[in-house]
Coordinates of C-alpha atoms in Angstrom, one line a residue:
M1 CA 0.0 0.0 0.0
K2 CA 2.9 2.3 0.7
K3 CA 4.1 1.8 -2.9
L4 CA 0.7 2.8 -4.1
S5 CA 0.7 6.0 -2.0
N6 CA 4.2 6.8 -3.3
L7 CA 3.2 6.2 -6.9
I8 CA 0.1 8.4 -6.6
T9 CA 2.2 11.2 -5.0
I10 CA 4.7 11.0 -7.9
V11 CA 1.9 11.1 -10.5
M12 CA 0.2 14.1 -8.8
I13 CA 3.6 15.9 -8.6
A14 CA 4.3 15.3 -12.3
I15 CA 0.8 16.6 -13.3
T16 CA 1.3 19.8 -11.3
M17 CA 4.8 20.3 -12.6
L18 CA 3.5 20.0 -16.2
Q19 CA 0.8 22.6 -15.4
C20 CA 3.4 25.0 -14.0
K21 CA 5.7 24.6 -17.0
K22 CA 2.7 25.1 -19.3
S23 CA 1.8 28.4 -17.6
D24 CA 5.5 29.5 -17.5
A25 CA 5.8 28.8 -21.2
T26 CA 2.7 30.9 -21.9
N27 CA 4.1 33.8 -19.8
T28 CA 7.3 33.9 -21.7
A29 CA 5.5 33.6 -25.0
T30 CA 3.5 36.7 -24.5
D31 CA 6.4 38.9 -25.8
N32 CA 5.8 37.6 -29.3
S33 CA 2.1 37.1 -29.0
A34 CA 1.1 39.6 -31.7
K35 CA 3.2 38.0 -34.4
T36 CA 2.4 34.5 -33.2
S37 CA -1.4 35.1 -33.1
Q38 CA -1.4 36.5 -36.6
K39 CA 0.6 33.5 -37.8
H40 CA -1.8 31.1 -36.1
S41 CA -4.8 32.8 -37.6
E42 CA -3.4 32.4 -41.0
E43 CA -2.6 28.8 -40.3
K44 CA -6.1 28.1 -39.1
E45 CA -7.6 29.6 -42.2
N46 CA -5.4 27.3 -44.4
H47 CA -5.8 24.2 -42.2
K48 CA -8.6 21.9 -43.2
H49 CA -9.5 18.6 -41.6
D50 CA -12.5 16.4 -40.9
E51 CA -13.6 14.1 -38.0
K52 CA -11.5 11.2 -39.4
D53 CA -8.3 13.3 -38.9
D54 CA -9.3 14.1 -35.3
L55 CA -9.9 10.4 -34.5
K56 CA -6.2 9.6 -35.3
Y57 CA -5.3 11.3 -32.0
V58 CA -7.9 9.5 -29.8
S59 CA -6.5 6.8 -27.5
K60 CA -8.4 3.6 -27.9
E61 CA -6.8 1.9 -24.8
I62 CA -4.7 2.4 -21.8
K63 CA -2.0 -0.1 -20.8
V64 CA -0.9 -0.5 -17.2
T65 CA 2.3 -2.5 -17.2
G66 CA 5.6 -2.7 -15.3
D67 CA 5.9 -3.6 -11.7
V68 CA 2.4 -4.9 -11.4
V69 CA 0.9 -8.3 -10.6
T70 CA -1.8 -8.0 -13.2
P71 CA -1.0 -6.0 -16.3
L72 CA -4.1 -4.3 -17.6
T73 CA -5.3 -3.1 -21.0
L74 CA -8.3 -0.8 -20.4
T75 CA -10.6 0.3 -23.2
V76 CA -13.3 2.9 -23.0
D77 CA -15.9 0.2 -22.4
S78 CA -14.0 -1.4 -19.6
L79 CA -13.5 2.1 -18.0
K80 CA -17.2 2.7 -18.2
K81 CA -17.8 -0.5 -16.2
M82 CA -15.6 0.8 -13.3
K83 CA -16.8 3.1 -10.5
V84 CA -17.1 6.7 -11.8
V85 CA -16.4 9.5 -9.3
E86 CA -17.4 13.1 -9.6
L87 CA -14.9 15.7 -8.3
N88 CA -16.1 19.3 -7.7
D89 CA -13.9 22.4 -7.3
F90 CA -10.7 20.6 -8.2
K91 CA -7.7 22.8 -7.9
I92 CA -4.5 22.3 -9.9
V93 CA -1.7 23.5 -7.7
C94 CA 1.9 24.2 -8.8
Q95 CA 4.9 22.9 -6.8
T96 CA 5.3 26.4 -5.5
G97 CA 1.9 26.3 -3.9
L98 CA 0.2 28.6 -6.4
T99 CA -3.2 27.6 -7.8
K100 CA -2.6 27.5 -11.6
D101 CA -6.1 26.3 -12.7
S102 CA -9.3 25.0 -11.3
V103 CA -12.0 22.7 -12.6
E104 CA -15.5 23.2 -11.5
S105 CA -16.7 19.7 -12.0
T106 CA -15.3 16.6 -13.7
K107 CA -16.1 12.8 -13.7
G108 CA -13.8 9.9 -14.2
V109 CA -12.2 6.7 -12.8
L110 CA -9.8 7.3 -10.0
L111 CA -6.2 6.3 -10.7
T112 CA -6.1 4.5 -7.3
D113 CA -8.9 2.2 -8.5
I114 CA -7.0 1.4 -11.6
L115 CA -3.8 0.7 -9.7
E116 CA -5.6 -1.4 -7.1
K117 CA -7.0 -3.5 -9.9
A118 CA -3.4 -3.9 -11.4
K119 CA -2.0 -4.8 -7.9
I120 CA 1.4 -3.0 -7.7
A121 CA 4.1 -5.5 -6.9

């Protein structure tokens, strides 16, 4: 169980660090925002795609492998069968302690439930 707690802590730290880096990158990018936004506007006008293109980037399954007793391959259907939890007022906090973003409401399967099913060795 201690390994599970450590893994969850590491995942949460990684997520918050990515959010911090994302916001830092946007802060440094504001210097060239006028040129960049004009360029992006032109690219959007010239960029054409359909729903089939979008589906290329959709994950069809999630694999849980490594130091686990039961490696898992989860599909959307198998995730739908698991317990879904609703989180309200979810704050994304940077490693510095600053709140970088917040989510009013979201639903999903908890990572702890997936890891318990895989049984970390």
